Short mmCIF file of C-alpha atoms and ligand atoms in Angstrom, two decimals:
data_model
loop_
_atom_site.label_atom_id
_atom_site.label_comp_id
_atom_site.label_asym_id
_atom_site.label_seq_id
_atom_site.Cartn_x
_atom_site.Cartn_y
_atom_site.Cartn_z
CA UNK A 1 0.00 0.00 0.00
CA UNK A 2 2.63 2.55 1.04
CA UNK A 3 5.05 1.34 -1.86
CA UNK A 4 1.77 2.00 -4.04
CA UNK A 5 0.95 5.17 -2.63
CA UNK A 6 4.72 6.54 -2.44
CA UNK A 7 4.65 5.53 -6.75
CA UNK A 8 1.69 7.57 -7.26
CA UNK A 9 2.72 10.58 -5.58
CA UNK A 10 6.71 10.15 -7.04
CA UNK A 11 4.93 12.84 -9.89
CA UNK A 12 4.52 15.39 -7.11
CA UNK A 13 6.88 14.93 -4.56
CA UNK A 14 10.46 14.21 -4.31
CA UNK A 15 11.31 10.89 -2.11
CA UNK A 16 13.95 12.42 0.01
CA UNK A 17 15.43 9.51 2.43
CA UNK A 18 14.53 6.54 3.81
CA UNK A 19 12.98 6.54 7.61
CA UNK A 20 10.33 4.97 9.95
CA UNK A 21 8.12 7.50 9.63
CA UNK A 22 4.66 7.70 7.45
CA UNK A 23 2.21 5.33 5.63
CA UNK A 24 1.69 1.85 6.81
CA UNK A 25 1.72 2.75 10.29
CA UNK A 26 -1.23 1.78 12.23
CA UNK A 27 -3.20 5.50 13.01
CA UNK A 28 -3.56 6.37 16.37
CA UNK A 29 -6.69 8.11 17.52
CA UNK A 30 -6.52 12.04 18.89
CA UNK A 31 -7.14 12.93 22.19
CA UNK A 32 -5.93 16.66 21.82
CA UNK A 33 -7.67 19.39 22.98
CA UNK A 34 -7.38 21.18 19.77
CA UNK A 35 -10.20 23.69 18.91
CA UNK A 36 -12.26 22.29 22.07
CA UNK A 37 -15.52 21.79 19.93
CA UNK A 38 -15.80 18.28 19.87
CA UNK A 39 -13.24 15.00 19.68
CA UNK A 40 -12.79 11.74 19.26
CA UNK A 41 -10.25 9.81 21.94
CA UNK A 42 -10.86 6.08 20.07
CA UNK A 43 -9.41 2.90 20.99
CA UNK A 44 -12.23 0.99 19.82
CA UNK A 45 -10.83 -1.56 16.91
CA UNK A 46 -11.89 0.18 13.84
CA UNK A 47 -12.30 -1.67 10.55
CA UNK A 48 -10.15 0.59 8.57
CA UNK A 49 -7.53 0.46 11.16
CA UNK A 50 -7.92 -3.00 10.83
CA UNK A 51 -8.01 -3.45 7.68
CA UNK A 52 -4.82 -1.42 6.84
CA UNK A 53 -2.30 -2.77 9.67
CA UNK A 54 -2.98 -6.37 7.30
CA UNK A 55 -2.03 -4.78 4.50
CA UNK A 56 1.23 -3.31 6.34
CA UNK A 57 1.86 -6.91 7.33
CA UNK A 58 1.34 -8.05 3.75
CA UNK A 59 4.15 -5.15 2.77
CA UNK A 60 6.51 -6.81 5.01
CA UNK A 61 6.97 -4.67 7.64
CA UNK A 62 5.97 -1.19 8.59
CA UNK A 63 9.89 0.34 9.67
CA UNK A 64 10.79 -0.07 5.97
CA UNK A 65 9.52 3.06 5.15
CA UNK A 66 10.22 5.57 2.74
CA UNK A 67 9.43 9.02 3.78
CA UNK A 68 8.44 11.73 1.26
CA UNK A 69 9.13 15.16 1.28
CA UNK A 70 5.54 16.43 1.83
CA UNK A 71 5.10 19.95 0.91
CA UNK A 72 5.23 22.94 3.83
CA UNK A 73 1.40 22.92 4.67
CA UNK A 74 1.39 18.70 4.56
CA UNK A 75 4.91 18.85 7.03
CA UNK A 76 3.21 21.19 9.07
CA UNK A 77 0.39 18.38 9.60
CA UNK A 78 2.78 16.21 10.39
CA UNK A 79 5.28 17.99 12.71
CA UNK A 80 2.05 18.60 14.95
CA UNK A 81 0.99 14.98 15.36
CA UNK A 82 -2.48 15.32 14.30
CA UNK A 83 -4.81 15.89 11.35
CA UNK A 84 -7.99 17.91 12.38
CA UNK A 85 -10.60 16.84 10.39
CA UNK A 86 -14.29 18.64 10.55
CA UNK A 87 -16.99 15.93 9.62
CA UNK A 88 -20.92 16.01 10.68
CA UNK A 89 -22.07 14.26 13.60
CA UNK A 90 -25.10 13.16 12.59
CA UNK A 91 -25.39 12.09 8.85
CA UNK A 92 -25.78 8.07 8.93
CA UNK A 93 -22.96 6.28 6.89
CA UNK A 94 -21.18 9.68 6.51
CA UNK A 95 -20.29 10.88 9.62
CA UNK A 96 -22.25 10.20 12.78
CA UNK A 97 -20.88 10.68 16.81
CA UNK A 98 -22.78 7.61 19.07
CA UNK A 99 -24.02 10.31 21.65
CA UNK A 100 -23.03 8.00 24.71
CA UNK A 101 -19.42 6.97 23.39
CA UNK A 102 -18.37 10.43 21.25
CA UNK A 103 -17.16 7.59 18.48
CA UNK A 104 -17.58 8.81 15.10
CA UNK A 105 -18.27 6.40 12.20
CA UNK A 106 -19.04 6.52 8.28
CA UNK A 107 -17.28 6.74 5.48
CA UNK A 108 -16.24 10.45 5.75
CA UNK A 109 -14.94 9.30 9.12
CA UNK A 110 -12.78 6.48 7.75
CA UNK A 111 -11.29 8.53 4.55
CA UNK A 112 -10.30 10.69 6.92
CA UNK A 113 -8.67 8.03 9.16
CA UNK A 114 -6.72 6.70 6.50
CA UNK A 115 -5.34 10.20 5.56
CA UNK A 116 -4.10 10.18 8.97
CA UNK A 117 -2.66 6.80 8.98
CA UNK A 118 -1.21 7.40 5.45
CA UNK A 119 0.61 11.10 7.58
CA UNK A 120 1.17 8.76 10.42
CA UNK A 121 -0.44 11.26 12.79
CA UNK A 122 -3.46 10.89 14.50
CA UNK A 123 -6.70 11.97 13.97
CA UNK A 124 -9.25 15.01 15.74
CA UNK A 125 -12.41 15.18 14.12
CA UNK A 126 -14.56 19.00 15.02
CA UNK A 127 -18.07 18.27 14.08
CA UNK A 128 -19.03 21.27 12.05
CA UNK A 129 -22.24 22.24 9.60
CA UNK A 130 -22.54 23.24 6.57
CA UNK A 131 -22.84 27.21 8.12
CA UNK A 132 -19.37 26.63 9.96
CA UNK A 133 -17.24 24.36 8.09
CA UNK A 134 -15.63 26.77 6.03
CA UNK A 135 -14.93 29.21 8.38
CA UNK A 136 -13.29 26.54 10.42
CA UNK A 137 -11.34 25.75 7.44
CA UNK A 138 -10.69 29.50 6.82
CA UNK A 139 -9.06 29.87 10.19
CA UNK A 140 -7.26 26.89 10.38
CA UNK A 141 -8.72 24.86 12.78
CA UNK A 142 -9.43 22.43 10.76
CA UNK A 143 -7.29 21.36 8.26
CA UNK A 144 -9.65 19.61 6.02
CA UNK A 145 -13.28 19.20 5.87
CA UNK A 146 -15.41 15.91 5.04
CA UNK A 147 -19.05 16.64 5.72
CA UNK A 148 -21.05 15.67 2.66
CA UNK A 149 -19.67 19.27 0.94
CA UNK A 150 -20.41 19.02 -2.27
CA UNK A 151 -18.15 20.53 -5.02
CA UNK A 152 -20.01 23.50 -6.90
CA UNK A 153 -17.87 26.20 -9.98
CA UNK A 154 -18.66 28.78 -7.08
CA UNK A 155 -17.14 27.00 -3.73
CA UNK A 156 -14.15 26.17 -5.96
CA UNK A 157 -13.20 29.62 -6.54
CA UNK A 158 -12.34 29.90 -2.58
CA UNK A 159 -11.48 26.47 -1.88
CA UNK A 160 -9.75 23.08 -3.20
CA UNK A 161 -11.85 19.75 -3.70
CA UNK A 162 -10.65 16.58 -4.56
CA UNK A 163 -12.13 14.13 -7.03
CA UNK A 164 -15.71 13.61 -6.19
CA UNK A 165 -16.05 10.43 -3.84
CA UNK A 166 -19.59 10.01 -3.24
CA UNK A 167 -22.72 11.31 -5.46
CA UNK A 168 -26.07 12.07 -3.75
CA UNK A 169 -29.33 13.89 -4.90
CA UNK A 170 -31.69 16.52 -2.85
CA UNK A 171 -35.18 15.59 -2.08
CA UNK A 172 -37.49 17.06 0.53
CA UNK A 173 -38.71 15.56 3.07
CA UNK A 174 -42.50 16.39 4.56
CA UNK A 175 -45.10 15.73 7.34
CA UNK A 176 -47.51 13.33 5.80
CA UNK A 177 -50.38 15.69 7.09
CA UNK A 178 -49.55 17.96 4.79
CA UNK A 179 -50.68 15.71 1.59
CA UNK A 180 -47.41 17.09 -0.12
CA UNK A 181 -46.05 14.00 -2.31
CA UNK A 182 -44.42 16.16 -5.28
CA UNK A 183 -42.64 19.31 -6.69
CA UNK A 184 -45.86 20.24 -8.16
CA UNK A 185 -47.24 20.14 -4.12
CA UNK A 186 -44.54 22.80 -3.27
CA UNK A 187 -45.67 25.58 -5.26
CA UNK A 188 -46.33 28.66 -2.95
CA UNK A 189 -44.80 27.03 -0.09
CA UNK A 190 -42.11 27.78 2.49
CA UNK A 191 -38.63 25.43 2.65
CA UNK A 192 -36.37 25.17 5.63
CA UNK A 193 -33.05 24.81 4.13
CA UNK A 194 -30.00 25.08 5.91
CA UNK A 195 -27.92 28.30 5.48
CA UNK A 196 -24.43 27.88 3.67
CA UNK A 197 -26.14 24.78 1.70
CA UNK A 198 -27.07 24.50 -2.00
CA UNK A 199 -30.47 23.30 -0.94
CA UNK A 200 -32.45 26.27 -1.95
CA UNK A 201 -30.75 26.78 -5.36
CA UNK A 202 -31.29 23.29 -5.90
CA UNK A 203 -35.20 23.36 -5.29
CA UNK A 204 -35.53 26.64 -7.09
CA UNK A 205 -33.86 24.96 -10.18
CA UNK A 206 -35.81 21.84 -10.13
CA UNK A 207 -39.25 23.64 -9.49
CA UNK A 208 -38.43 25.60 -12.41
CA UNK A 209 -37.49 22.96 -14.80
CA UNK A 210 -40.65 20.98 -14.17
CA UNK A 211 -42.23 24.31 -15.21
CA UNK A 212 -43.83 24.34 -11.69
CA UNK A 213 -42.76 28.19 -11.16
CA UNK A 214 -41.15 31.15 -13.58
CA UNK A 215 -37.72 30.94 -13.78
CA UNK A 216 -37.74 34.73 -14.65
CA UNK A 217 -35.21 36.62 -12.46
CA UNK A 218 -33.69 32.86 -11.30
CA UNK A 219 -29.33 33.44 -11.90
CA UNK A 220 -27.85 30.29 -10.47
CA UNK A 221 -25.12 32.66 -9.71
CA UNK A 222 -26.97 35.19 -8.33
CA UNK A 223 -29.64 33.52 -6.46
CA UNK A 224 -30.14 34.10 -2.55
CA UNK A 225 -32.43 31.72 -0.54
CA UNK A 226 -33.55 34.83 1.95
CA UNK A 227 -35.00 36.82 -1.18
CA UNK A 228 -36.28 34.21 -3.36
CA UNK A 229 -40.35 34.44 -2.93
CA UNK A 230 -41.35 33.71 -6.76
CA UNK A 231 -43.27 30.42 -6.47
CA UNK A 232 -41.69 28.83 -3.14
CA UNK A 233 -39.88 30.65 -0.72
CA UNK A 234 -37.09 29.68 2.20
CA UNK A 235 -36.48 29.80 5.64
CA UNK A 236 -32.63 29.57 6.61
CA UNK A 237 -32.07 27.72 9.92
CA UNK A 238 -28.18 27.35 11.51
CA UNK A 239 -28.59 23.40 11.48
CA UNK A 240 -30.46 20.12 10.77
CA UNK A 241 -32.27 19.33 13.92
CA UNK A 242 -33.90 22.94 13.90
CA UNK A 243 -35.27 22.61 11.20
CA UNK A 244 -36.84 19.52 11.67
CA UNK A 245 -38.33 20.74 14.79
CA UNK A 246 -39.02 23.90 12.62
CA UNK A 247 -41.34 21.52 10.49
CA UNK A 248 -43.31 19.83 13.14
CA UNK A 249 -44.12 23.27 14.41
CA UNK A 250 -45.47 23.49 11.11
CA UNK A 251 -43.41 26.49 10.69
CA UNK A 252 -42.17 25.53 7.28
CA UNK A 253 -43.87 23.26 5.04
CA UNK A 254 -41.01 21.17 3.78
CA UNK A 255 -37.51 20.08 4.62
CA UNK A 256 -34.86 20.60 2.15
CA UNK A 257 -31.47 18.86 1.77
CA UNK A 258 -29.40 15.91 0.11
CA UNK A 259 -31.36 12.43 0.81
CA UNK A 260 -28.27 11.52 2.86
CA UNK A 261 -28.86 13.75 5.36
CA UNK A 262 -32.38 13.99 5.64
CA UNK A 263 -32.32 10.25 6.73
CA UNK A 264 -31.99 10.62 10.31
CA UNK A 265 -35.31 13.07 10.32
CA UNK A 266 -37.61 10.70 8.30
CA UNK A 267 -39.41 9.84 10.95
CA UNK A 268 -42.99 8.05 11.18
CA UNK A 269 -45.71 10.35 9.41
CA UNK A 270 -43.14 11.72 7.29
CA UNK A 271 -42.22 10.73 3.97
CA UNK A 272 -39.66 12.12 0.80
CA UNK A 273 -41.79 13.52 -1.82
CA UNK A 274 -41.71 11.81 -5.15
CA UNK A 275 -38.77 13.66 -6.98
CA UNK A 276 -34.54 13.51 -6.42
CA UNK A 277 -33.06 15.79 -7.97
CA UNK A 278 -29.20 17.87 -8.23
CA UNK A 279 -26.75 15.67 -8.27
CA UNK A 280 -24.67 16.70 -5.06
CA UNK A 281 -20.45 15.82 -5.73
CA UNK A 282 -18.86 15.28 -2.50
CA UNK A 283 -15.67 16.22 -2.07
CA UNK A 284 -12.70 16.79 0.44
CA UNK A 285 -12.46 20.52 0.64
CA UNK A 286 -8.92 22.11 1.93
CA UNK A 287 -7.19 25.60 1.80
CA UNK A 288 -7.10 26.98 -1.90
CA UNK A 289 -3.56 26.70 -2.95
CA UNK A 290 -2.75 24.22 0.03
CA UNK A 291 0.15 21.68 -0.85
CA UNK A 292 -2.00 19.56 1.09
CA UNK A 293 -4.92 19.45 -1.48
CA UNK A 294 -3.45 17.69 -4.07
CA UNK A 295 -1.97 15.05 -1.64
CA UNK A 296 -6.00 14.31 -1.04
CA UNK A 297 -6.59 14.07 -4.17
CA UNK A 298 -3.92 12.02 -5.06
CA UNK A 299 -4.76 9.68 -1.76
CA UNK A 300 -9.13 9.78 -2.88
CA UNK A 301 -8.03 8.85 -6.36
CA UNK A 302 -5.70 6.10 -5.55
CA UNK A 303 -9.04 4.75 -3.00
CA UNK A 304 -11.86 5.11 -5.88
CA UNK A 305 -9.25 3.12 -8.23
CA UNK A 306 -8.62 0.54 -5.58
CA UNK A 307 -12.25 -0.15 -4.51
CA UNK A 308 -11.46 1.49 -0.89
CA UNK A 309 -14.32 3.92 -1.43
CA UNK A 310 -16.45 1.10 -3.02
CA UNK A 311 -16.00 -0.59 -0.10
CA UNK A 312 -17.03 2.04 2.39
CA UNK A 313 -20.16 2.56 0.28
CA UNK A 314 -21.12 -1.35 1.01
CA UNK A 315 -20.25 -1.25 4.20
CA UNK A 316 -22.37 1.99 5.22
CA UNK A 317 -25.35 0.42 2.41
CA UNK A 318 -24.91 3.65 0.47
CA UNK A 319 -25.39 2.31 -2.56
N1 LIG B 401 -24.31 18.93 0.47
C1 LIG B 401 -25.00 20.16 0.43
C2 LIG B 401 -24.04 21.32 0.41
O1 LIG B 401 -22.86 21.13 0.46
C3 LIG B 401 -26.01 20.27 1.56
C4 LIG B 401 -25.53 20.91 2.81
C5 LIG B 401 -24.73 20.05 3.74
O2 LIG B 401 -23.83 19.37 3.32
O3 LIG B 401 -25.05 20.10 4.95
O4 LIG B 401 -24.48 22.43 0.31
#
């Protein structure tokens, strides 16, 4: 794996000397108090930790190690011991803390862990939402941020993304009370949608395309949940769980967001209306310019071409 991994990123880095340092090592688990939000101190036996110290033994041995020279911002990582991460804490089979143990688990959870044990640091995840995971990122906090983010022309401009690991579509979800089961049921409605998401856009787009509203006025660039009011309008909430207690207040009408996430709130008497729609790209986002991006890319790539990411997918039924 490391051997693998080292070949791949010979095109971007220069292999400077031979240590005991870096991939192949088993990751160890942070317990640092970091930014103080939240973190994970793990020393529960972890499939992906499992699963990579038998492919270490397979290599031969983990002190045969060749060490790269990582770029500044990567070394930096590396020099501190630990790889903050900032994931979601409660997105099923993408990153979800058990409320009693403060464990974290998904896929999101485990591509980050094997960042970390490819650094040969350990690991802090900072749950964060889609309001506050760039500004974590921004101010350095976090180095890197896996929380279903998906990749859009506009977030690129201001940050890196790798290669797209996962692909999910937004739905709504609704209280069966309501009789909503379409688009078409939407019309003239108001949407919670969470603020810093693509939710709203996404709705806006779809309701217009199924000629449900007028798309005059509608710039994909341009558009702003908190002054759209032509056919549907929004309500902008700071997270998930408000806004499902937002719409059994019945003060929205509908729940807006990817599928993935809306999972945990379909509860009884609620259902997803009939359309998906928007394909959501998700995608590691880091510091624009960041040497560190294109080693996650380089790392996501080498895991969709090995069927590591296909693997998370089965194991968290995402597929
Ligand atoms: N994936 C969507 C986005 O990035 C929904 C928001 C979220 O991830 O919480 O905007």
């Amino acid at each position: 794996m490391k051997k693998k991994l080292a070949l791949l990123l010979a095109g971007l880095m220069t292999i400077a000397m031979v240590t005991g340092c870096g991939a192949g090592e088993e990751p160890t688990t942070g317990s640092d108090a970091g930014t103080g939000i939240t973190e994970e101190s793990s020393s529960a036996e972890e499939s992906s930790t499992e699963e990579s110290s038998s492919e270490a033994t397979e290599e031969g041995s983990a002190e045969a190690s060749v060490e790269i020279e990582f770029g500044a911002d990567t070394q930096a990582i590396i020099d501190r011991g630990v790889l903050y991460v900032g994931v979601k804490n409660a997105v099923p089979g993408f990153g979800l803390q058990d409320t009693l143990t403060g464990e974290y688990s998904g896929m999101e959870i485990d591509i980050a862990r094997k960042i970390a044990e490819y650094l040969g640091v350990e690991v802090e995840f900072t749950t964060v939402t889609a309001a506050t995971r760039t500004e974590l990122l921004d101010s350095g906090d976090i180095d890197c941020v896996l929380a279903t983010f998906t990749i859009t022309d506009e977030r690129k401009e201001s940050w890196d993304f790798t290669t797209p690991y996962y692909t999910d579509a937004v739905t709504v979800l609704v209280e069966d009370a309501s009789g909503i089961t379409s688009l078409e049921g939407l019309v003239d409605k108001k949407v919670g949608v969470s603020s810093g998401s693509t939710s709203a856009r996404a709705l806006t787009a779809a309701m217009i395309e199924a000629g449900l509203i007028d798309g005059t006025g509608y710039d994909k660039d341009t558009f702003d949940a908190a002054t759209w009011t032509t056919g549907v309008s929004y309500q902008q909430y700071e997270d998930y769980p408000a806004i499902s207690t937002a719409l059994s207040a019945g003060e929205v009408d509908a729940f807006c967001v990817d599928k993935s996430i809306l999972a945990i709130y379909k509860t009884e008497g609620r259902s997803y209306i009939e359309e998906k729609f928007s394909p959501q790209e998700y995608g590691i986002a880091t510091r624009k310019g960041s040497d560190f991006s294109a080693l996650c890319d380089e790392l996501v790539n080498t895991w969709l071409n090995d069927g590591t990411i296909d693997g998370f997918i089965d194991t968290y039924g995402l597929n």
